[in-house]
Tab-separated table of C-alpha atoms in Angstrom:
chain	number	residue	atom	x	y	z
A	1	UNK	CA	-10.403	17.595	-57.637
A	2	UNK	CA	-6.617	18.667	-57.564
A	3	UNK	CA	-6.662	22.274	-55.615
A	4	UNK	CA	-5.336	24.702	-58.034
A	5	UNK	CA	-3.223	26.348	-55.299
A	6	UNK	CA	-2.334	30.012	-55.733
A	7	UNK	CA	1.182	30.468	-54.279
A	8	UNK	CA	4.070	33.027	-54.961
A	9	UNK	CA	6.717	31.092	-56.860
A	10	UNK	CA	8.828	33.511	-56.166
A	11	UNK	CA	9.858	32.367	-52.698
A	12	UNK	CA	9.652	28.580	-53.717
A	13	UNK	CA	11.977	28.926	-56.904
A	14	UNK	CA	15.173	27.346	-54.988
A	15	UNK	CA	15.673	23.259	-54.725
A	16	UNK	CA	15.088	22.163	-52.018
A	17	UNK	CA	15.113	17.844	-50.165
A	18	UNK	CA	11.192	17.246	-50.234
A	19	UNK	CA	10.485	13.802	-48.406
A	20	UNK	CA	8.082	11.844	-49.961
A	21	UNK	CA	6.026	9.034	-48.363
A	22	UNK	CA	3.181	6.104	-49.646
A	23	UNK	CA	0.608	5.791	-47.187
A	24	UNK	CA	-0.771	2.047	-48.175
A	25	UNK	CA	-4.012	1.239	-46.975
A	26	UNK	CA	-6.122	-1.779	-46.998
A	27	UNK	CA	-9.031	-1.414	-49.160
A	28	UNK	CA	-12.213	-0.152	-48.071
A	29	UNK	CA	-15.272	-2.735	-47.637
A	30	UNK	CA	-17.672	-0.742	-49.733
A	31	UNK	CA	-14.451	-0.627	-52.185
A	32	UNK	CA	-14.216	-4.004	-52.275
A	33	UNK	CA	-18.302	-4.640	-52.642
A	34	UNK	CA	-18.188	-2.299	-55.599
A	35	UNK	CA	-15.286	-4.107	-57.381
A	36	UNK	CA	-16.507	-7.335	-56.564
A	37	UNK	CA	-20.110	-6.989	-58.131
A	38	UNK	CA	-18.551	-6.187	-61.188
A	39	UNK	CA	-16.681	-8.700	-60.852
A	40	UNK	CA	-12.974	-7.220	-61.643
A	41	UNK	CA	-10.127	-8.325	-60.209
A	42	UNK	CA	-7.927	-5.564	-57.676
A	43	UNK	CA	-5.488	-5.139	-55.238
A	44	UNK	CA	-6.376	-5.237	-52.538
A	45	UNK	CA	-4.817	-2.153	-51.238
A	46	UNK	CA	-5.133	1.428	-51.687
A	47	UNK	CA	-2.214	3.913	-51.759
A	48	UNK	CA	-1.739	7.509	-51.667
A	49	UNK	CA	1.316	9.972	-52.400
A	50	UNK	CA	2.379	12.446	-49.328
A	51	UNK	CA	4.646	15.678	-50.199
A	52	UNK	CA	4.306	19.307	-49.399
A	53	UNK	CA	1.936	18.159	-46.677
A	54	UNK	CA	-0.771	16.623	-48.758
A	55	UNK	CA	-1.992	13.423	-49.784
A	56	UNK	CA	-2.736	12.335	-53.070
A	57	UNK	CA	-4.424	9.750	-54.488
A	58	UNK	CA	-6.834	8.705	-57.830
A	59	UNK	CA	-9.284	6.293	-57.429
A	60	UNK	CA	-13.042	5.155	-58.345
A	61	UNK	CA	-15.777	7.124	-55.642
A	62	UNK	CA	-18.125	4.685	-54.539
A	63	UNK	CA	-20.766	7.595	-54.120
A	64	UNK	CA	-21.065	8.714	-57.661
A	65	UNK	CA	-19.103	6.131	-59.731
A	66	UNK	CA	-16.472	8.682	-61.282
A	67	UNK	CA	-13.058	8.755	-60.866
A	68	UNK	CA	-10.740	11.214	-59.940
A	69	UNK	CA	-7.639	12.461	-57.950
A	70	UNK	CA	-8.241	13.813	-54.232
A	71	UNK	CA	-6.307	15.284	-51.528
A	72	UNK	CA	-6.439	15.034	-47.439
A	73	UNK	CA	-4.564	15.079	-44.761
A	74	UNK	CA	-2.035	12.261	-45.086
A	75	UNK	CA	-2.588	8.730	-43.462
A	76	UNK	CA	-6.222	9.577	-42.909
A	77	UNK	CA	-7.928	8.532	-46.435
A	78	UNK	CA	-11.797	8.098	-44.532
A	79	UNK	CA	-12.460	5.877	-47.544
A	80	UNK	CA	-9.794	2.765	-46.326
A	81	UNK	CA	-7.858	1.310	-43.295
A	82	UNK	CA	-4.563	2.886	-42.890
A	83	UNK	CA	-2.173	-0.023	-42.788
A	84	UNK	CA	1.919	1.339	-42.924
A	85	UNK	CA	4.158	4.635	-44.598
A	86	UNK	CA	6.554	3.706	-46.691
A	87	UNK	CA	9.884	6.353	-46.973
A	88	UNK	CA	10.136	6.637	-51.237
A	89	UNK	CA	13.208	8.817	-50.776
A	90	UNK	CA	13.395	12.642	-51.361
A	91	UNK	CA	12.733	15.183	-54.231
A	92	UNK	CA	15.669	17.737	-54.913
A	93	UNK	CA	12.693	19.344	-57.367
A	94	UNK	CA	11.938	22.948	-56.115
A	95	UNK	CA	8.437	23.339	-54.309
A	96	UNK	CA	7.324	25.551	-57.007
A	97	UNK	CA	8.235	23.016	-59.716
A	98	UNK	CA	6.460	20.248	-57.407
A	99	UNK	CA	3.294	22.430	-56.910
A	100	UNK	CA	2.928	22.925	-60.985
A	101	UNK	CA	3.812	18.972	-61.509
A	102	UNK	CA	1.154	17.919	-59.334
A	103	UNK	CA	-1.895	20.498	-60.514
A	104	UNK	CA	-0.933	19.294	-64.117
A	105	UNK	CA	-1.912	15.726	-63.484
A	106	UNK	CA	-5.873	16.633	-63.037
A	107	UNK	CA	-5.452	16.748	-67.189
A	108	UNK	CA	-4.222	13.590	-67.514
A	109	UNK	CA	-6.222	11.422	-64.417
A	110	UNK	CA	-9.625	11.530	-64.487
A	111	UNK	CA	-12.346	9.718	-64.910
A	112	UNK	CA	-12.230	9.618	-69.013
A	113	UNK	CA	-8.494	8.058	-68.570
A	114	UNK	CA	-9.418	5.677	-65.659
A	115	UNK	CA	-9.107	1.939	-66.598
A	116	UNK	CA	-8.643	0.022	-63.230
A	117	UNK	CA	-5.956	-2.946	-64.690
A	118	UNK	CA	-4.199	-0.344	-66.935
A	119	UNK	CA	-4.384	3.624	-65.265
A	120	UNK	CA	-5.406	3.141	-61.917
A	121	UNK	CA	-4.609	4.426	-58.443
A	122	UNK	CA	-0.928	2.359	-58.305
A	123	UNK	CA	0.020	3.686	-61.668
A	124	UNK	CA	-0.523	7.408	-60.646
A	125	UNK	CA	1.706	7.033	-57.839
A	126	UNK	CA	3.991	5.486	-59.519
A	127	UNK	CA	3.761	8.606	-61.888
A	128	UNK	CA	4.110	10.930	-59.236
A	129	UNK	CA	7.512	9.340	-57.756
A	130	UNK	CA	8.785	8.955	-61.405
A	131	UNK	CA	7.866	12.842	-61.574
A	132	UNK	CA	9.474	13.602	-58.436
A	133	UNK	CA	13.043	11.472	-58.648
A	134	UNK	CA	11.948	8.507	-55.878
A	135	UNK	CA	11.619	5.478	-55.873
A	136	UNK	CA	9.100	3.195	-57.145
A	137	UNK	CA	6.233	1.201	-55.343
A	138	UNK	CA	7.138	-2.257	-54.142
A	139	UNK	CA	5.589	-5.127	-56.266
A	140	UNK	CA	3.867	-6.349	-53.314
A	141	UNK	CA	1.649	-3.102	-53.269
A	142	UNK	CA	0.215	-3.236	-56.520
A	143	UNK	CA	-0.224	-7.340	-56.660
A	144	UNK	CA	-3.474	-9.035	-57.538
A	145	UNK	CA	-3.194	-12.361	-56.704
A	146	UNK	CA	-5.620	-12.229	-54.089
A	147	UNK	CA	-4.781	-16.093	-53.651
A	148	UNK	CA	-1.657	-15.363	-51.608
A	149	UNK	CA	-1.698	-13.531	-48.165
A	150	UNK	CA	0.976	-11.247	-47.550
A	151	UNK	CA	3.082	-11.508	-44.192
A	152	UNK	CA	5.305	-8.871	-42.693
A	153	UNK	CA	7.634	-8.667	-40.141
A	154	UNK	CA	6.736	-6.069	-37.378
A	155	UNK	CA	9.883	-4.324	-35.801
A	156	UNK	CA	10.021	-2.923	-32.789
A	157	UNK	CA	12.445	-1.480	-30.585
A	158	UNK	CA	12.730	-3.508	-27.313
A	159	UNK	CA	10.868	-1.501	-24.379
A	160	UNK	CA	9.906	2.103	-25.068
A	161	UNK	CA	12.963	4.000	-23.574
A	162	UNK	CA	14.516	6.982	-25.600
A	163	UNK	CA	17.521	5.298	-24.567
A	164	UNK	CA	16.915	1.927	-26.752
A	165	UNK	CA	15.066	4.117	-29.957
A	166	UNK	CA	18.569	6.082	-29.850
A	167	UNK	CA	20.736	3.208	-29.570
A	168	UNK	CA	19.001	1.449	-32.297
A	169	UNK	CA	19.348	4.248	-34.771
A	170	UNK	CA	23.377	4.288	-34.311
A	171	UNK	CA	24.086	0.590	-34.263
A	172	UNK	CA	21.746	-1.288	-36.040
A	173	UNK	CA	23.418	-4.507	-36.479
A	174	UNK	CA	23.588	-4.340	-32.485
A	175	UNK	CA	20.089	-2.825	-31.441
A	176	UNK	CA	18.002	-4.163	-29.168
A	177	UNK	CA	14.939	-5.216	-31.188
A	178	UNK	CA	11.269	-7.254	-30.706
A	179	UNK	CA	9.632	-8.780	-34.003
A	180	UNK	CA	5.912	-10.401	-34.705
A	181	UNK	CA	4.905	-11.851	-37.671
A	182	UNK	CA	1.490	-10.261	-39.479
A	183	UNK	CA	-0.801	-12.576	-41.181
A	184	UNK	CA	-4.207	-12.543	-42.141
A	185	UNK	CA	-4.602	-9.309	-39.474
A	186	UNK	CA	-2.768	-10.684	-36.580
A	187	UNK	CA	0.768	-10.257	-35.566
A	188	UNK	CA	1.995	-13.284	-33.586
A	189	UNK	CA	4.982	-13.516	-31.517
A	190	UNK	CA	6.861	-15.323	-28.911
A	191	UNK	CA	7.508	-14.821	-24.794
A	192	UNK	CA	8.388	-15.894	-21.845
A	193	UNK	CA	5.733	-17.632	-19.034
A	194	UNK	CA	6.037	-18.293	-15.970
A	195	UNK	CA	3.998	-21.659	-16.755
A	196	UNK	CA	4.191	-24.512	-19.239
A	197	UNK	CA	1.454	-22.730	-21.096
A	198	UNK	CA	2.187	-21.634	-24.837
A	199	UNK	CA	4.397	-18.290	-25.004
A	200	UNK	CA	2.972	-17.670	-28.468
A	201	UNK	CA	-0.093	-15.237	-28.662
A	202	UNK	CA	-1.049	-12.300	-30.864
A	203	UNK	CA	-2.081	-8.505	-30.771
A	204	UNK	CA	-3.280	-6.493	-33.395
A	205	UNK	CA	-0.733	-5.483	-36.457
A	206	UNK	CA	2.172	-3.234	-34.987
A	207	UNK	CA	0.174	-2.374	-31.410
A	208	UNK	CA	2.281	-4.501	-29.061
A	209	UNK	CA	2.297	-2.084	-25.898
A	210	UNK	CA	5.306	-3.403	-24.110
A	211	UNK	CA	7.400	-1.919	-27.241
A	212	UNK	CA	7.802	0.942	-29.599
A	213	UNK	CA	7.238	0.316	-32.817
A	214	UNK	CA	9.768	0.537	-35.747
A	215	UNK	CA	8.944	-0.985	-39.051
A	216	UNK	CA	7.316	-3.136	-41.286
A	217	UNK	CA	9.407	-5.825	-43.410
A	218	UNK	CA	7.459	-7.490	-46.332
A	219	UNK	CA	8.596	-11.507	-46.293
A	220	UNK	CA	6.540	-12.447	-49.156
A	221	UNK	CA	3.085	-13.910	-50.089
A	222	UNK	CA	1.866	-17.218	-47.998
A	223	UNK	CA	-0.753	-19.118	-50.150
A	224	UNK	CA	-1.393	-20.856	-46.501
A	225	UNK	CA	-5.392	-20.500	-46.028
A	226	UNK	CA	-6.638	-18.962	-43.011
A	227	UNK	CA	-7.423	-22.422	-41.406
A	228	UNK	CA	-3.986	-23.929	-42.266
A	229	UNK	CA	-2.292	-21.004	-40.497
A	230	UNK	CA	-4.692	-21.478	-37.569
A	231	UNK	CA	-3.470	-25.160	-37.004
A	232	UNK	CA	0.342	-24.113	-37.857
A	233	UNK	CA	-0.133	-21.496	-34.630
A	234	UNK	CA	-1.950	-24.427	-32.549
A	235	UNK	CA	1.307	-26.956	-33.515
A	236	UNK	CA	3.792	-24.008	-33.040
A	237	UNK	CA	1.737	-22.908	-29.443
A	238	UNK	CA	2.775	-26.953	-28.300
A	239	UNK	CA	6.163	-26.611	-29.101
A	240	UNK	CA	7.058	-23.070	-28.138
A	241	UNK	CA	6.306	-23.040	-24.472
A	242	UNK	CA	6.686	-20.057	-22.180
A	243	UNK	CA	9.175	-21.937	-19.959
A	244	UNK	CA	11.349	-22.956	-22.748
A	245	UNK	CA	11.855	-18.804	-23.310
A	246	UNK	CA	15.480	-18.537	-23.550
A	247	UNK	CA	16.658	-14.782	-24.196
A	248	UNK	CA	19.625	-15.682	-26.530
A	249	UNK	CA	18.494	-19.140	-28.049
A	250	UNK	CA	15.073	-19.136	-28.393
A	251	UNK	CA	13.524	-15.835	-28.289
A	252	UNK	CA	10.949	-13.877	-30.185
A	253	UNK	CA	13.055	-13.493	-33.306
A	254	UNK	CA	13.510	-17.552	-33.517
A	255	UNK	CA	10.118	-17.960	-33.118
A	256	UNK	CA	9.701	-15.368	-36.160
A	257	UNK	CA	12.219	-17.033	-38.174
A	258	UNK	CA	10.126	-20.588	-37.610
A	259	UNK	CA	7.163	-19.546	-38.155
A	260	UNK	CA	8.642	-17.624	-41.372
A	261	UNK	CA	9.832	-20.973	-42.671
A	262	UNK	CA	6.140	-22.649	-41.905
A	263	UNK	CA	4.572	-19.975	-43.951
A	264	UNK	CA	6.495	-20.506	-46.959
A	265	UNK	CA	8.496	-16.806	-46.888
A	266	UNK	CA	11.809	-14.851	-46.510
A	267	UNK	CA	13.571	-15.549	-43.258
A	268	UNK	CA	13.922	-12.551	-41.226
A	269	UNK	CA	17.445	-10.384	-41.822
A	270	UNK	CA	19.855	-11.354	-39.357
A	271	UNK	CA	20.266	-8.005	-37.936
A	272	UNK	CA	17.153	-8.531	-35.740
A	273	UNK	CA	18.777	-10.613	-33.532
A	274	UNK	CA	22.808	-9.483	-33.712
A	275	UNK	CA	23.208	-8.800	-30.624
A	276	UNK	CA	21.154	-11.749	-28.448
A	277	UNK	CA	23.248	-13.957	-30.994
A	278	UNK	CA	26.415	-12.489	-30.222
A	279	UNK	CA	25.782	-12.769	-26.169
A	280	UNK	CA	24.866	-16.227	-26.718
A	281	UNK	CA	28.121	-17.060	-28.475
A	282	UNK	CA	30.153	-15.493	-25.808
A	283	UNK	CA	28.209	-17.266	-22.967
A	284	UNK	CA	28.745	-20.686	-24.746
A	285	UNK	CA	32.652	-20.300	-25.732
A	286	UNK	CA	34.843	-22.770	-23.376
A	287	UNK	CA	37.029	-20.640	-20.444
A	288	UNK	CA	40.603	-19.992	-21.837
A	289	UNK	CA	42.923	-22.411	-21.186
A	290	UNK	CA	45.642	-21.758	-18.619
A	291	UNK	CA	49.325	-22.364	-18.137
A	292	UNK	CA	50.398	-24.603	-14.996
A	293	UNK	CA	50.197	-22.431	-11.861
A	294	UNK	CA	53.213	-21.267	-11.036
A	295	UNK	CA	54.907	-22.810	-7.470
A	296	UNK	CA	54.300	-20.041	-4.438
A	297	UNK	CA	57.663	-18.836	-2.628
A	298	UNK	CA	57.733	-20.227	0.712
């Protein structure tokens, strides 16, 4: 149930810029048991609302079959598997005004108003950043076309220095930047070998240790089964070779643009790789042309 939180308004009357976040998870298994012997069709993820410090989120409890809106700590929902945060934007609303928004929702979500293709867990946090002046939840979140996989583009910041994460922030067109491509629960990517062995190979979704992690880019939906992206990798392995690594022609981010085009999706935004296409350009243009040399005084 919603906490009805007992607070002096009186120091919490002025606006304020409260950040709001969606914590999207994937769905539970004993979530998607429950759905699926009743045989309904769902998204297959679960999201929840973060501001003031809380979490909130309305869905179905497996336990007793009711459904209602509950609060934890945000990103740790013991019911799914956190997948990303996404930044909705910020609330000028006063906390007071937030607090008494968000304890008048238990009357309207609960498990009398629950219908899960009409008023579930997606709509009420879409109601919530309606309420609170942010933006709405990408269409990819509340999809159920559980035909199509969705693939994302993992950013990262090249190496882990403070010195790249702060030179990325200020010139982003410029940064210095490492992508993988998620699909099906792996993020692939491409490197350099010492070998003629493949450079492609894959770690789990945003966990690559040689990096620090940025964000997440939705590309779109693949309807590529999970065999058909297994042979596109083992086709892809042949032809992308660690020896054939080239840091300004055929890097990580060409590899993600390639296998972007193989899965059927958006191509990655050109600002990934700015700055190794800008070297390469200057390390391929032709020396100036000179004048004749001019005849030494004897």
């Amino acid at each position: 149930q919603v906490p009805r939180v007992v607070v002096d308004f009186a120091d919490m009357s002025e606006p304020t810029v409260e950040p709001v976040f969606v914590h999207v998870y994937d769905l539970g298994d004993r979530h998607k048991v429950y759905w699926r012997e009743r045989l309904a069709h769902y998204s297959p993820f679960h999201v929840g609302v973060e501001v003031l410090g809380q979490e909130w989120s309305f869905a179905v409890g497996i336990g007793h079959g009711c459904a209602s809106i509950v609060t934890h700590k945000p990103g740790l929902d013991p019911e799914h598997k956190f997948r990303q945060t996404l930044s909705m934007g910020y609330s000028r609303l006063p906390p007071r005004d937030i607090w008494r928004f968000m304890n008048a929702l238990d009357d309207e979500w609960n498990n009398n108003t629950f219908n899960l293709q009409t008023r579930n867990g997606h709509h009420f946090a879409q109601e919530i950043c309606r309420g609170l002046g942010v933006a709405s939840l990408p269409k990819w979140v509340e999809a159920q076309d559980l035909a199509a996989e969705r693939v994302f583009l993992r950013v990262y910041n090249l190496g882990q220095t403070f010195i790249t994460r702060w030179h990325n922030a200020v010139a982003k067109s410029y940064g210095a930047f490492h992508t993988g491509v998620e699909v099906y629960g792996r993020e692939w990517a491409f490197g350099a070998t010492q070998d003629d062995e493949s450079g492609v190979g894959w770690v789990e979704p945003g966990k690559c240790e040689q990096h620090d992690f940025r964000e997440s880019l939705y590309m779109g939906s693949t309807t590529c089964t999970p065999e058909q992206v297994e042979q596109i990798i083992l086709e892809m392995g042949e032809e992308w070779t660690g020896m054939s690594y080239d840091l300004f022609t055929r890097n990580c981010h060409n590899f993600s643009a390639a296998f972007c085009a193989r899965l059927g999706v958006a191509a990655p935004p050109a600002w990934v790789n700015e700055l190794a296409s800008a070297l390469a350009d200057k390390s391929a243009a032709p020396p100036a042309e000179q004048g004749p040399a001019e005849e030494l005084e004897h």
